[in-house]
Every structure is written in structure tokens, then in C-alpha cells.
Coordinates of C-alpha atoms and ligand atoms in Angstrom, one line a residue:
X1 CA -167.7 -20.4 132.4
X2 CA -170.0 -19.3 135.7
X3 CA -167.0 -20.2 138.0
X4 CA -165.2 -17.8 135.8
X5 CA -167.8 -15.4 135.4
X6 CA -168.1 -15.7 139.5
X7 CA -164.5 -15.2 140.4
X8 CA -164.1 -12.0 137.8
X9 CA -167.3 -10.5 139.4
X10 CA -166.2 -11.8 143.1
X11 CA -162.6 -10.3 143.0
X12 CA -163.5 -7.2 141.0
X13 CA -162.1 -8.2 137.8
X14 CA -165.3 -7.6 135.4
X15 CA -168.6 -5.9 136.4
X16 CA -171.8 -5.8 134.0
X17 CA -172.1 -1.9 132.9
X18 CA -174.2 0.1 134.9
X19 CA -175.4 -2.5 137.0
X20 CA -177.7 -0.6 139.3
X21 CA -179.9 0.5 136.6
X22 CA -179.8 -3.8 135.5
X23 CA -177.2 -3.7 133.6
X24 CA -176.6 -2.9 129.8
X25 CA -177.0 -5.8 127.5
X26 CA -173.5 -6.0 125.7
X27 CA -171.2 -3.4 127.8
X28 CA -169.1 -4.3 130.7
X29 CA -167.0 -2.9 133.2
X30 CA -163.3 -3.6 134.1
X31 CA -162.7 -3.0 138.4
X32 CA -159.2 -2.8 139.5
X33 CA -157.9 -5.7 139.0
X34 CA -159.7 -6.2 135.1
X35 CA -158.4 -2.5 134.4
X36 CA -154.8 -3.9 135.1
X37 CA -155.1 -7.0 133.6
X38 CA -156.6 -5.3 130.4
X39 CA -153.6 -2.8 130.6
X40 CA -150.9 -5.0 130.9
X41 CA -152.2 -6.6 127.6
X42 CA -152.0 -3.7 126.1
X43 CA -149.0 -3.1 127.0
X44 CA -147.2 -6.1 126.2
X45 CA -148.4 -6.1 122.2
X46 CA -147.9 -2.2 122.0
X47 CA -144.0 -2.7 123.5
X48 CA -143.5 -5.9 121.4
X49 CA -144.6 -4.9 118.2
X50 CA -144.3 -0.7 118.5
X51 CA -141.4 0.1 120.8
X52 CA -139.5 -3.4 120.6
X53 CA -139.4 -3.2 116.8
X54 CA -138.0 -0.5 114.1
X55 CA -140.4 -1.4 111.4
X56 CA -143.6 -0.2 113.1
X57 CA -145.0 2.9 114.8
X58 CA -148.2 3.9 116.4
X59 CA -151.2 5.9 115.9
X60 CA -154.6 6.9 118.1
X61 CA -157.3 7.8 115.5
X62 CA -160.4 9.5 116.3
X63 CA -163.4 7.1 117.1
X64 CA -166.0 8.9 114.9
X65 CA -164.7 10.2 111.6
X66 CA -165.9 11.2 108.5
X67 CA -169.0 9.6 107.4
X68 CA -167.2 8.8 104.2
X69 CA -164.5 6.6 105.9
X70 CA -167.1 4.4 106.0
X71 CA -169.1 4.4 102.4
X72 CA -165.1 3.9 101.4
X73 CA -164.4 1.1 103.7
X74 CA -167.8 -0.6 102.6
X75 CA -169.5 -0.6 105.9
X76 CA -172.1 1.8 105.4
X77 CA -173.5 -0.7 102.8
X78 CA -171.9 -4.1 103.8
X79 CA -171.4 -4.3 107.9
X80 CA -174.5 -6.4 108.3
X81 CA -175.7 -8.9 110.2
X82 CA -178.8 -11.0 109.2
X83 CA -181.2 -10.3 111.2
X84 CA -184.9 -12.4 112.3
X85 CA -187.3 -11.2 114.3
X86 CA -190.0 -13.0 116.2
X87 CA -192.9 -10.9 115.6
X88 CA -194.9 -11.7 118.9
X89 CA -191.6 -11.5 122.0
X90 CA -189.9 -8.8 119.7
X91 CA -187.2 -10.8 120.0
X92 CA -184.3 -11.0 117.8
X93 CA -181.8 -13.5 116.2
X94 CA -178.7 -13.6 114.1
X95 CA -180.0 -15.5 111.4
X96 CA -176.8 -17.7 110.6
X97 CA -177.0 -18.5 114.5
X98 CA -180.7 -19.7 114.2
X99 CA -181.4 -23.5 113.3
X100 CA -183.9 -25.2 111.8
X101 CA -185.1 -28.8 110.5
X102 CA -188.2 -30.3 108.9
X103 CA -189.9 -33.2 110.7
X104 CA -189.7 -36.3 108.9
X105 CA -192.2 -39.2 110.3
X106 CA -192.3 -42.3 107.4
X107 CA -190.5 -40.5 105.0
X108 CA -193.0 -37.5 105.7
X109 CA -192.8 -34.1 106.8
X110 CA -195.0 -33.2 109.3
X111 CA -194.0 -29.9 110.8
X112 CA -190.7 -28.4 111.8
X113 CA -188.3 -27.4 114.9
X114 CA -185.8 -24.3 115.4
X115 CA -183.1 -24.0 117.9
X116 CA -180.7 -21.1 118.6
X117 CA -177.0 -22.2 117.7
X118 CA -175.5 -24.4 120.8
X119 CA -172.7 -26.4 121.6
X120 CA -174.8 -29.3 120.2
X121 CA -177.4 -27.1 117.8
X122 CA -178.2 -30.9 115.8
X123 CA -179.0 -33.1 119.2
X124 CA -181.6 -30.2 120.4
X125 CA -183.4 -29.9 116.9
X126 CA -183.2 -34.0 117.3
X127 CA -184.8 -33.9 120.8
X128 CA -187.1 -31.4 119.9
X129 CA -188.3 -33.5 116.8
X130 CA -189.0 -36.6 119.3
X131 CA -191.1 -33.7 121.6
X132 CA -192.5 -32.7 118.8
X133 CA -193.6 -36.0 117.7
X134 CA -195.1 -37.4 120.9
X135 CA -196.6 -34.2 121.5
X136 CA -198.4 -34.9 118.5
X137 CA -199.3 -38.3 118.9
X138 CA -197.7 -38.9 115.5
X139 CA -197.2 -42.9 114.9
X140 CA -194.2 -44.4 112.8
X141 CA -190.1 -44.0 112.5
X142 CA -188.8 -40.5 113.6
X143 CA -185.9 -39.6 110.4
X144 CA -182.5 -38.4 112.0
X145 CA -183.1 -34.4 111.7
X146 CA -181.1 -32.3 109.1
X147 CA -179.9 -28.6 110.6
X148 CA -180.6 -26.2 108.4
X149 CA -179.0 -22.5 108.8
X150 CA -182.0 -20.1 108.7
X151 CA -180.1 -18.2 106.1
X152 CA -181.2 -20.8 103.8
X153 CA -184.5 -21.4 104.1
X154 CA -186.5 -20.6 101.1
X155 CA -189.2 -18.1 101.5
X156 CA -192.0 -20.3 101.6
X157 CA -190.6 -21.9 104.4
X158 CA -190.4 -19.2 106.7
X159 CA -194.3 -19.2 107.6
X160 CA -193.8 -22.9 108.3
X161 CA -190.5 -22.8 111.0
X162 CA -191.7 -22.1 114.7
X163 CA -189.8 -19.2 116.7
X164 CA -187.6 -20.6 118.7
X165 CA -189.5 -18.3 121.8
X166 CA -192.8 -18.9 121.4
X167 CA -192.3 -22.3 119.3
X168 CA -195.3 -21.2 116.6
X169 CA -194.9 -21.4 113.2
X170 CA -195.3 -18.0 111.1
X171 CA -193.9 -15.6 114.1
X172 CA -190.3 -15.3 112.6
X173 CA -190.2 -12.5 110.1
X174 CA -187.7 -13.1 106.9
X175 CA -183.9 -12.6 107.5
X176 CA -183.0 -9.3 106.6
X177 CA -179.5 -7.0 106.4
X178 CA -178.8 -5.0 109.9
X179 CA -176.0 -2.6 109.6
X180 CA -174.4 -3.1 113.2
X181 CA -172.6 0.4 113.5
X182 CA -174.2 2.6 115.6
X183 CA -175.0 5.8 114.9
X184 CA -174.8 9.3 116.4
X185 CA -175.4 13.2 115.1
X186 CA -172.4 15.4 115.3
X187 CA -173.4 19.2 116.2
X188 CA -176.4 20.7 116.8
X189 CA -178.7 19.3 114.1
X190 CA -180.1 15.9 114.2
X191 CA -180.9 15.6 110.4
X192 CA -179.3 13.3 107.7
X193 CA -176.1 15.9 106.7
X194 CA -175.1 15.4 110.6
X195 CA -175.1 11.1 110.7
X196 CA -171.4 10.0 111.8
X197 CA -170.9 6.4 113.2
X198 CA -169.0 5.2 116.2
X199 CA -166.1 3.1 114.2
X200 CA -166.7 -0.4 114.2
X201 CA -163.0 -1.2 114.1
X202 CA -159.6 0.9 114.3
X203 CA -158.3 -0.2 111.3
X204 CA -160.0 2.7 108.8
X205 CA -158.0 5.2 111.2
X206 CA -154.4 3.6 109.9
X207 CA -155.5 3.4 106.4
X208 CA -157.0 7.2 106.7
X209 CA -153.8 8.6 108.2
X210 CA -151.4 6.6 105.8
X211 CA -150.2 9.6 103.9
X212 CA -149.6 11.2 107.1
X213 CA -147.2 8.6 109.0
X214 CA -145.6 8.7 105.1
X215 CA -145.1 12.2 104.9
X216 CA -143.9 12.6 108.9
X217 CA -143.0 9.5 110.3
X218 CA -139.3 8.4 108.0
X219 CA -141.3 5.4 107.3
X220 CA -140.0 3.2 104.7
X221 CA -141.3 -0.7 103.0
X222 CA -142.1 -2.7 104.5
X223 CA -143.3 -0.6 107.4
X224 CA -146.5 -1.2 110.2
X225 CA -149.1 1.3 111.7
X226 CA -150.6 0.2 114.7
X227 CA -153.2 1.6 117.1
X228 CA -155.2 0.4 120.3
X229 CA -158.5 1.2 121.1
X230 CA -162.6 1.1 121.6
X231 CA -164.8 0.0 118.7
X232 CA -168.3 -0.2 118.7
X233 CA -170.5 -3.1 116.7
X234 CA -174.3 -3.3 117.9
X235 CA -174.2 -7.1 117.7
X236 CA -177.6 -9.0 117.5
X237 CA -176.7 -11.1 120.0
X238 CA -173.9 -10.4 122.3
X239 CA -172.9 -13.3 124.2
X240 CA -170.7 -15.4 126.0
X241 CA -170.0 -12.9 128.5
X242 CA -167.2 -10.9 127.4
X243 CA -166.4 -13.0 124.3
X244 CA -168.7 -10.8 121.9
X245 CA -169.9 -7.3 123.5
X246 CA -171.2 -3.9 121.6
X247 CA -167.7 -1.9 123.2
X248 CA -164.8 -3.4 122.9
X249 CA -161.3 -2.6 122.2
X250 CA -159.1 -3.6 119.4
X251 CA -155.2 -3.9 118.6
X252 CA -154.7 -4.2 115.4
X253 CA -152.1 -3.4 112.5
X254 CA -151.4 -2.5 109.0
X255 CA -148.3 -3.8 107.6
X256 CA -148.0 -1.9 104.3
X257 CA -145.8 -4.0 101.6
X258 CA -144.0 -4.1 98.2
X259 CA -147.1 -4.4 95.6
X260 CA -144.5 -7.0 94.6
X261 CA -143.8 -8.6 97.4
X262 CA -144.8 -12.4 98.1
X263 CA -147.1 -11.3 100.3
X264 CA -148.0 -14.8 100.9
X265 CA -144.8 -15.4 103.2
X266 CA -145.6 -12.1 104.8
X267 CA -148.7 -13.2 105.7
X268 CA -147.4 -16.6 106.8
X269 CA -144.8 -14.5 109.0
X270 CA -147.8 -12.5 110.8
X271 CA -149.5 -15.5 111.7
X272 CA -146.5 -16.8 113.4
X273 CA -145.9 -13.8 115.0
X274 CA -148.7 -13.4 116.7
X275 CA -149.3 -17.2 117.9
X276 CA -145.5 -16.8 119.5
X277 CA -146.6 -13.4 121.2
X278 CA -149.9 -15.6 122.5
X279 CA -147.7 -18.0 124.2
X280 CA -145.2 -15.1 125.1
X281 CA -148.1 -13.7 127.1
X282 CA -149.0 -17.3 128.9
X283 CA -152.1 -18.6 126.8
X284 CA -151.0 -22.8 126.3
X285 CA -150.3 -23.9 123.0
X286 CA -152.8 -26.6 123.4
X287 CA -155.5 -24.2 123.5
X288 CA -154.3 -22.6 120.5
X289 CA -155.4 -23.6 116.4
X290 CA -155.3 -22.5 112.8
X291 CA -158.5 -21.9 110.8
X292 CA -158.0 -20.6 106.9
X293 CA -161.0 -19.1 105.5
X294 CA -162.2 -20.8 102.2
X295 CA -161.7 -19.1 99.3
X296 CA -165.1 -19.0 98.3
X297 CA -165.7 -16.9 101.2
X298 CA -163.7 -14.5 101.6
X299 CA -164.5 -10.7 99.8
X300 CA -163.3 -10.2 96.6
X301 CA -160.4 -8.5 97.3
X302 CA -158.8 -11.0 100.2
X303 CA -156.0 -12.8 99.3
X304 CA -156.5 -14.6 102.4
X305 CA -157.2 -15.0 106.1
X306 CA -156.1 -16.9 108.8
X307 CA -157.9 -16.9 112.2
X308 CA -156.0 -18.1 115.0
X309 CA -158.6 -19.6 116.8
X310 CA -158.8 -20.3 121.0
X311 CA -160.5 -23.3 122.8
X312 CA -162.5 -21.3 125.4
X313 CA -165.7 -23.3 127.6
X314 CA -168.1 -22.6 124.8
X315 CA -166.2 -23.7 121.8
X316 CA -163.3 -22.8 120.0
X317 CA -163.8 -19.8 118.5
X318 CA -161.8 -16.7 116.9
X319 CA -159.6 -14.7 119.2
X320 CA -157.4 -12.9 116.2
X321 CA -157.6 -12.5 112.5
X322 CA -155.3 -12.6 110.2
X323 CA -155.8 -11.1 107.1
X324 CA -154.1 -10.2 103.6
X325 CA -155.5 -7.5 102.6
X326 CA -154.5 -6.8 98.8
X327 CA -154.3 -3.0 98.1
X328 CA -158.4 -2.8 98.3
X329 CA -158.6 -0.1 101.2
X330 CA -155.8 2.3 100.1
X331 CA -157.4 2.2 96.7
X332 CA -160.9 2.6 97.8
X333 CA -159.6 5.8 100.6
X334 CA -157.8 7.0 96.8
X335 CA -160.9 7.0 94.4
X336 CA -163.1 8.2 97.5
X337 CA -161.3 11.2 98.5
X338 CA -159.8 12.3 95.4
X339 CA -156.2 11.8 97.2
X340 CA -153.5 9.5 95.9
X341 CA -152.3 7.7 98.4
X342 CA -149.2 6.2 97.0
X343 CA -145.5 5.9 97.8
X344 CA -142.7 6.2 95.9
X345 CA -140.0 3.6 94.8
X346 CA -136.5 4.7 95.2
X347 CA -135.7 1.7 92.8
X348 CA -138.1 1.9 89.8
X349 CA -138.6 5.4 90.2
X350 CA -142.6 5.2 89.9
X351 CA -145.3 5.5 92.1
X352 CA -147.7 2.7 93.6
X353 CA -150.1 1.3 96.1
X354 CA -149.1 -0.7 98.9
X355 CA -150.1 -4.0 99.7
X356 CA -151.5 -5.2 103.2
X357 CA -151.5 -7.7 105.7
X358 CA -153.8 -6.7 108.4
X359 CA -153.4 -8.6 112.2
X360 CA -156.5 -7.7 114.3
X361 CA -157.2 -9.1 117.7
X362 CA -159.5 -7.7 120.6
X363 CA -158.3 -7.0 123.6
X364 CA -161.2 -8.3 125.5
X365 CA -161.1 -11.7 124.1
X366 CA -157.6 -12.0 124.9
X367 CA -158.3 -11.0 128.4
X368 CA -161.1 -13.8 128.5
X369 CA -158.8 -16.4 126.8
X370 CA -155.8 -15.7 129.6
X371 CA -158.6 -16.0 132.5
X372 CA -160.2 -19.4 131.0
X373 CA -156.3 -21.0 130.8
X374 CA -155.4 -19.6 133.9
X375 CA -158.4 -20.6 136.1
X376 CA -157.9 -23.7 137.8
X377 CA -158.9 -25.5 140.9
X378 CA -156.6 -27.6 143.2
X379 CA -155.7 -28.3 147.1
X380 CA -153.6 -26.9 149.6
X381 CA -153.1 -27.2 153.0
X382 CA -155.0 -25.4 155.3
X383 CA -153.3 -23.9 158.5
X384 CA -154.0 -26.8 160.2
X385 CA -152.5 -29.3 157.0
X386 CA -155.4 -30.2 156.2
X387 CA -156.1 -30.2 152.6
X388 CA -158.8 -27.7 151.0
X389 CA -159.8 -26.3 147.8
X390 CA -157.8 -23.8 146.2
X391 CA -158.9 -21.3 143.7
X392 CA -155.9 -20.4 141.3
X393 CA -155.7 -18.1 138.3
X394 CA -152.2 -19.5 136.7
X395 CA -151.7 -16.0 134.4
X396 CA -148.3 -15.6 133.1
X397 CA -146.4 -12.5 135.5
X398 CA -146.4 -10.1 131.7
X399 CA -150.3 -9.7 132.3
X400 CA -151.2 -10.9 136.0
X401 CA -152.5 -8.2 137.7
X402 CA -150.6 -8.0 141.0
X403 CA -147.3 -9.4 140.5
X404 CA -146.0 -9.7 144.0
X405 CA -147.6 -9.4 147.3
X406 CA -145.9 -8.2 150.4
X407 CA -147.1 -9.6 153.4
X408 CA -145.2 -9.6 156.9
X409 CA -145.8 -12.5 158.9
X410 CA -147.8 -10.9 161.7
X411 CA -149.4 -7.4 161.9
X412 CA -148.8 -6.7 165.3
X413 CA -144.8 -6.6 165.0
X414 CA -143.5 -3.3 163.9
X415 CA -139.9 -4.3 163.1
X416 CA -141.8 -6.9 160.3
X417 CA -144.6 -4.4 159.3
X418 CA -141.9 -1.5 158.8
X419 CA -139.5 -3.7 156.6
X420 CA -142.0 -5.1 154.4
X421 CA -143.5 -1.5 153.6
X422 CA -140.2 -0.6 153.0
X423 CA -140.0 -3.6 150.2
X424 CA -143.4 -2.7 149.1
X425 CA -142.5 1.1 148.6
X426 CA -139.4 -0.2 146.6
X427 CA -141.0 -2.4 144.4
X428 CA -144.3 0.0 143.7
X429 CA -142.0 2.2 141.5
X430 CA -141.6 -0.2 139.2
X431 CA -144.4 -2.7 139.5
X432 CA -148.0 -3.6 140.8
X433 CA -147.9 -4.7 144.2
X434 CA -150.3 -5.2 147.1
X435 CA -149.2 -5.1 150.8
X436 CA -151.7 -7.2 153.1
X437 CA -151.3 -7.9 156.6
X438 CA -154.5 -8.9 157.5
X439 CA -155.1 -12.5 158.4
X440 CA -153.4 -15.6 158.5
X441 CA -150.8 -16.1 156.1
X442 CA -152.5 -19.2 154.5
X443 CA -155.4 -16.9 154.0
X444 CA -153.3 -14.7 152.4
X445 CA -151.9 -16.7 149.7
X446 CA -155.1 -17.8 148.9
X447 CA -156.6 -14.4 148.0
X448 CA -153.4 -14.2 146.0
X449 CA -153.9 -17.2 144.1
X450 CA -157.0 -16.4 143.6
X451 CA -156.3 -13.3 141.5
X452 CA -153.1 -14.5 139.5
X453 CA -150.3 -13.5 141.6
X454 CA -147.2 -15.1 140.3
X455 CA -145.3 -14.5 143.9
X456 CA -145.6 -13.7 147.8
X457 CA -143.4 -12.3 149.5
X458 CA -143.1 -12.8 153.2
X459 CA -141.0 -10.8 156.2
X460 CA -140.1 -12.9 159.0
X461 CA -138.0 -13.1 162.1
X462 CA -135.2 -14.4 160.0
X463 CA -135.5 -11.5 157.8
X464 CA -134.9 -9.1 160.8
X465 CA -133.0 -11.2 163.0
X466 CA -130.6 -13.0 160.4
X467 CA -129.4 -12.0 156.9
X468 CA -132.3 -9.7 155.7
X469 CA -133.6 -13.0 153.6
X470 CA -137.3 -13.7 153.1
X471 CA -139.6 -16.2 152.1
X472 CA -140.9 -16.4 148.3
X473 CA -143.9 -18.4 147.2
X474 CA -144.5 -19.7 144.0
X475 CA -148.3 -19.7 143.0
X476 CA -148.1 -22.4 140.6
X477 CA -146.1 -25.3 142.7
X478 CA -146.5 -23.1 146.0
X479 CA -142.6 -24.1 147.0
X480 CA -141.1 -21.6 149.3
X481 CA -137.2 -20.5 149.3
X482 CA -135.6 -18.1 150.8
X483 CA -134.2 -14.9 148.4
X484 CA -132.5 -11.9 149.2
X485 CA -134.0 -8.5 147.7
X486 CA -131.2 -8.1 144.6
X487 CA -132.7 -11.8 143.4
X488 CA -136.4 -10.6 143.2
X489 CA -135.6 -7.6 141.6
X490 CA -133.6 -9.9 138.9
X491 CA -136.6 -12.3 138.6
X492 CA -139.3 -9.5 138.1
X493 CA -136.8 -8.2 135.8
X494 CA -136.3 -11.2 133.7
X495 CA -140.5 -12.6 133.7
X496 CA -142.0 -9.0 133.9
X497 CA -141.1 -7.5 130.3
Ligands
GAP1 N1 -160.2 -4.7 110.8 C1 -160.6 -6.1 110.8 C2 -161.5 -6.4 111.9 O1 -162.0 -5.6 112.6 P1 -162.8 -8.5 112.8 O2 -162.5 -10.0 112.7 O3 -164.1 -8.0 112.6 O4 -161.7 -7.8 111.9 C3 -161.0 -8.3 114.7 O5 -162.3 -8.1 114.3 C4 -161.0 -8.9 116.1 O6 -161.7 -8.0 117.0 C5 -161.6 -10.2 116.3 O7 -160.8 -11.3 115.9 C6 -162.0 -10.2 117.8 O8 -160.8 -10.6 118.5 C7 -162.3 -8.8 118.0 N2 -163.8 -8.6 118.0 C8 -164.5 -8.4 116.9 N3 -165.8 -8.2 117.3 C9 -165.9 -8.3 118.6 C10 -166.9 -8.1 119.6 N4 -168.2 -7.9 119.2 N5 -166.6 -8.2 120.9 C11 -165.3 -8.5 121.3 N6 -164.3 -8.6 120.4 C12 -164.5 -8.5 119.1

């Protein structure tokens, strides 16, 4: 992760936000090359599954609506995070990330060890047990230590478990429910009748505007709104850099079905769809799995969800839910707002609620995914043949950044420096490209490997002197052949879509 974290920083990918003032725990900034990396993942999903398809169309919802959006949705009472303080650092802690364990000396307990959720949360209590032990000078056989989720501890337990800060016991308060949507006045009074809330996800917009799209937009079932764009969570802890953040942008979709439908192989479908459109956009299927909530926890009105989960450095974690969603927000948008929001069946002539399966994925986390696949480190010759590290960022040519660079051999010959602006012109209409004359040409590969350029293109002699030919280089096996113009344009055309 910091070599990652490094390069994003190093070649303007990903800044903290507002850095200056010391940053902003929880907000980051995209520079150039983040904002087109983010943007090309946008646009991939938004051409695949809005422009590319007949069944779907789009949407851009406001980000703070109605307060009553979100006493329907059941955020305003259920988005909440368990929350524990430490009373004397003021610092705070998802409870279901915090760990605890009693102990056990002899088959006794003599005091008890937390830890914050880690790759290996059970080996640090375990070490901290044998600290804790020595410390003491407590005699006899340490028990293996049992981690136990702070969520469970009983309430006479909580004076007993140390804060993981200052390591006392009695400075953690109890857990307790933190609503993580932030909150803001509209207009000019600041009093309870103003409260509105940045939306913690896009989703309520789609649901909200259903009747619309029905009424305007010659839907018909099975049918998909979809929508891209910021939502807001003030997460406890936000952490593993971009991975879980307080703004962050969403793509997500409502696919409205039959009440009758087997909604089942619908949702099966989704999930497909989306790991293929993964792998369409270069993340490897070996970093890819399959994680189906238990039944016993999902809400009451799921029918089921699917993460598809991604192995990034810290774990493999969620990168996009999948989710069937029953008719449970429709219904609740219905019975809150006094509207019906219904369709009508040509072929039993009756009204009724739609069903939905509901794909959500963050942006973000994508963008994090693609740079922890694509980041790799190998040799290549130096301008001398020696062999040296090399820095390469393997993204697929949908998403990278920059997908060719221009670069005529030497600076100081006009007839090379003219034609290769001329190929750069010609290219910029349709693509991102970067011209760079500056250095030697080794040099220049490397800062193009470095940022995920799929190609070079390089203006020679021959090019002038010969048949108008030049050199392309692959980033990934870095072989050289010679192309004419007409066969670049046909392979951006074909791996740029
Ligand atoms: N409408 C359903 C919904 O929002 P979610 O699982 O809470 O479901 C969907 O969020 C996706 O949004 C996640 O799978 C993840 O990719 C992304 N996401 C959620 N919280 C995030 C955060 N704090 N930072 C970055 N991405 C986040």
C-alpha cells in the first residue's frame, strides 16, 4: 500500500484534501491524472450499462433532498455505526472494529487486552496477553486468547477492557448508535424545521424519481435507472487510504422487475454482469470473489445480497454490492408521501409495486482496486543495457489515464518534433494523449510506465526519411514494432471503448 500511496501522490494521481491546512481526515483529492482515471471509470459503466443498453436510462438527483427521503429510506433512524469512545484521548472507534479478550493465567482471568481490528486482530490480543502477563509478573500457563467483538461485551465488562490508546481499563465508554449522515441547514434559519442531510448514497434519488422516469421516460419491465455521483457517510474511522473516505462517489442502479418475476435469476444475472464488466475494465479474475450475506443478517426486507469482493494489500474486502431489494423502498417512498408509486400491467390489467435488484459500487474503490492490480515492479534496460528497476502501472487502455504518448526521438530536430505534433494534434480529438520531448527516450518510457500508459509512440528518421512508419511500445512486454498511423487509430479503436 505506501508504494501505492507514494506513486498516486508522486505522479499526481491522489492528493490528501486541503493539504496545506494538514489535510482533512477522510476527503481526498484527484490531480490530473486521478481526475482521468476516475472519469474514464465513469465512463466505461455509464456507456456499458446506460448508452450500450435499451433497458436502462440515467438520472442526476439532487445531493440534499427532502428530509423525509430519509425517515422513508430508514436512515434517519437506522444508518448507524456503533460507536466507543475513549474518554481520556477523545478518541473514537467503530465498535465492531474494536477487539477484545480476557486474560486467562491457570484457568484464571486476570485482566484483559483490546486491539483495533488488523490483518491479524487474534495474534496482537495473543501478544499483548504475554506483555500483559510478564508485565505483571504473573506465574503459570498463558490460555490461547479468545477475540471478542466489542459489540458483545456485556455491560459489566466494559469498566474492565483497557482502551486500546491509553491501555487502562474503564476509559472506553459503552458502544452507542452514531447516525453517519452529516447534516446541514437549508436557508436562513439554523433551527430543527431547516435539518436536511447530505445523501449517504444515490440510490433514494432513483427510487424518489421513479414515477417520473415512468411517466416521461417510455420505460417499460423490466427496466434500470441509474445515476453517478458524490455521497457523503461521516465514517468513524475512515481508513485504508482511499478504500473508505467521508466523500465519495457512487454508481449504482435500480433494476425495477415483475413483482412476479424470479427475481432470484435476476439477481444472479446482476452479479454476473458486473464481475464481467470488472474484468472488462482490467481488474484480474484472481483478485476477484463471491461473498453471500447470511440470511440472518440481512434486513427484513432483503431477499439477498451478494458482495463481490476484491483482494486489495489490506484484505479482501467489498468493492460492490449486490443486492435484491424486494419492493421495501417503493413501498416505504408510497406510504411516506402519500403517492402510489405503482405501474400498470398491460397483461392483468391491475396495478402493482415493482421489485428490485439494486447493484451499487463506489467509484473510488474501483479506482483503488485497478491501481493495486496494476502496480507492479520489474527491470528494464537502461540506456546503457543495463538492467534497472521499473515502476509499471499495468491498467487496462478503457481506464488508463494517458493512452498514448507521442514522443519524437530528439527535441532538437524540427522535421521529427513537427510530425509528431501533428500525430499528437490528430489523436487529442479523440483521445488522452501526452507529447514529451524532453529527455532520453528510455527516460521517457519510464515516466510512461509509470502512470499506466498502454503505448508510446515514437517519430524517427525512418518515419521522415522512409515510409511515414513509427515505432510503438508495448508497456506490458515493452516489444517495439513498427505501425503505420491507420493501424493505431484501429487498435485505439478496438481497446479504447
Ligand atoms: N444503496 C446501497 C448502498 O449504498 P453500500 O454497500 O452502503 O450500499 C455501496 O455502498 C458501495 O459504495 C460499496 O460497495 C462501496 O463500493 C461504496 N462505498 C460505501 N461506503 C464507502 C465509503 N465510505 N468510501 C468509499 N466507498 C464507499
Amino acid at each position: 500500500m505506501d508504494a501505492i500511496v507514494a506513486l498516486a501522490k508522486r505522479r499526481g494521481f491522489i492528493f490528501p484534501s486541503s493539504e496545506i491546512y494538514g489535510g482533512l481526515n477522510g476527503f481526498f483529492d484527484y490531480g490530473p491524472l486521478g481526475a482521468e482515471l476516475k472519469k474514464n471509470i465513469r465512463d466505461c459503466w455509464w456507456n456499458d450499462l446506460v448508452r450500450r443498453r435499451d433497458d436502462i436510462v440515467g438520472v442526476e438527483t439532487s445531493i440534499i433532498m427532502h428530509p423525509k427521503v430519509w425517515e422513508a429510506s430508514g436512515h434517519v433512524a437506522g444508518f448507524t455505526d456503533p460507536l466507543v469512545d475513549c474518554k481520556v484521548t477523545k478518541q473514537r472507534f467503530r465498535a465492531d472494529q474494536l477487539f477484545f479478550a480476557e486474560v486467562v493465567v491457570d484457568g484464571k482471568t486476570v485482566g484483559h487486552v483490546s486491539a483495533v481490528e488488523s490483518d491479524d486482530t487474534a495474534r496482537d490480543l495473543q501478544e499483548m496477553a504475554e506483555y500483559f502477563k510478564r508485565k505483571k509478573a504473573i506465574q503459570g500457563t498463558l490460555a490461547p486468547v479468545v477475540a471478542r467483538e466489542f459489540t458483545t461485551a456485556k455491560p459489566e465488562e466494559v469498566p474492565l477492557i483497557p482502551s486500546p490508546v491509553t491501555g487502562n481499563p474503564g476509559d472506553l465508554t459503552e458502544a452507542r448508535a452514531f447516525n453517519m449522515m452529516f447534516q446541514t441547514n437549508v436557508g436562513a434559519m439554523t433551527d430543527a424545521s431547516s435539518v436536511a442531510y447530505l445523501r449517504p448514497e444515490t440510490a433514494q434519488g432513483m427510487f424518489v424519481d421513479f414515477k417520473s422516469v415512468v411517466d416521461t421516460g417510455r420505460v417499460k419491465l423490466p427496466f434500470g435507472i441509474a445515476q453517478i455521483g458524490r455521497s457523503f457517510r461521516n465514517e468513524i474511522t475512515p481508513r485504508n487510504f482511499i478504500f473508505r473516505s467521508r466523500e465519495f462517489e457512487q454508481m449504482e442502479m435500480e433494476y425495477f422487475i415483475h413483482e412476479e418475476a424470479d427475481w432470484a435469476k435476476c439477481h444472479q444475472e446482476w452479479i454476473e454482469w458486473c464481475r464481467q464488466w470488472l474484468l472488462s475494465i482490467g481488474l484480474p479474475e484472481s483478485h476477484l470473489s463471491l461473498y453471500a450475506h447470511p440470511k440472518e443478517k440481512l434486513a427484513f426486507y432483503s431477499k439477498g445480497t451478494v458482495d463481490i469482493m476484491f483482494k486489495y494489500p489490506f484484505g479482501v474486502q467489498e468493492l460492490w454490492g449486490i443486492a435484491a431489494r424486494g419492493d421495501y423502498d417503493l413501498k416505504q417512498h408510497a406510504t411516506c408521501s402519500g403517492k402510489p408509486q405503482e405501474i400498470f400491467d398491460e397483461a392483468t390489467k391491475r396495478k402493482f409495486v415493482p421489485h428490485v435488484i439494486e447493484p451499487a459500487v463506489g467509484v473510488d474503490r474501483i479506482l483503488l482496486a485497478a491501481l493495486c492490480a496494476g502496480y507492479a515492479e520489474d527491470e528494464a534496460p537502461d540506456e546503457k543495457g543495463k538492467l534497472e528497476k521499473r515502476i509499471v502501472l499495468r491498467l487496462s487502455p478503457r481506464i488508463a489515464p494517458v493512452k498514448v504518448a507521442v514522443l519524437p526521438l530528439l527535441k532538437n530536430k524540427e522535421l521529427l518534433t513537427a510530425r509528431a505534433r501533428e500525430l499528437y494534434r490528430k489523436l487529442q480529438r479523440r483521445y488522452a494523449v501526452f507529447y514529451d520531448e524532453a529527455g532520453a527516450i528510455g527516460r521517457r518510457y519510464r515516466r510512461q510506465d509509470e502512470i499506466g500508459t498502454p503505448w508510446c509512440v515514437t517519430i524517427d528518421f525512418e518515419t521522415i526519411e522512409k515510409d511515414g512508419s513509427f515505432t510503438l511500445r508495448d508497456r506490458d512486454t515493452m516489444a517495439q514494432r513498427r505501425i503505420h498511423e491507420p493501424e493505431l487509430f484501429a487498435l485505439l479503436e478496438e481497446k479504447v471503448y
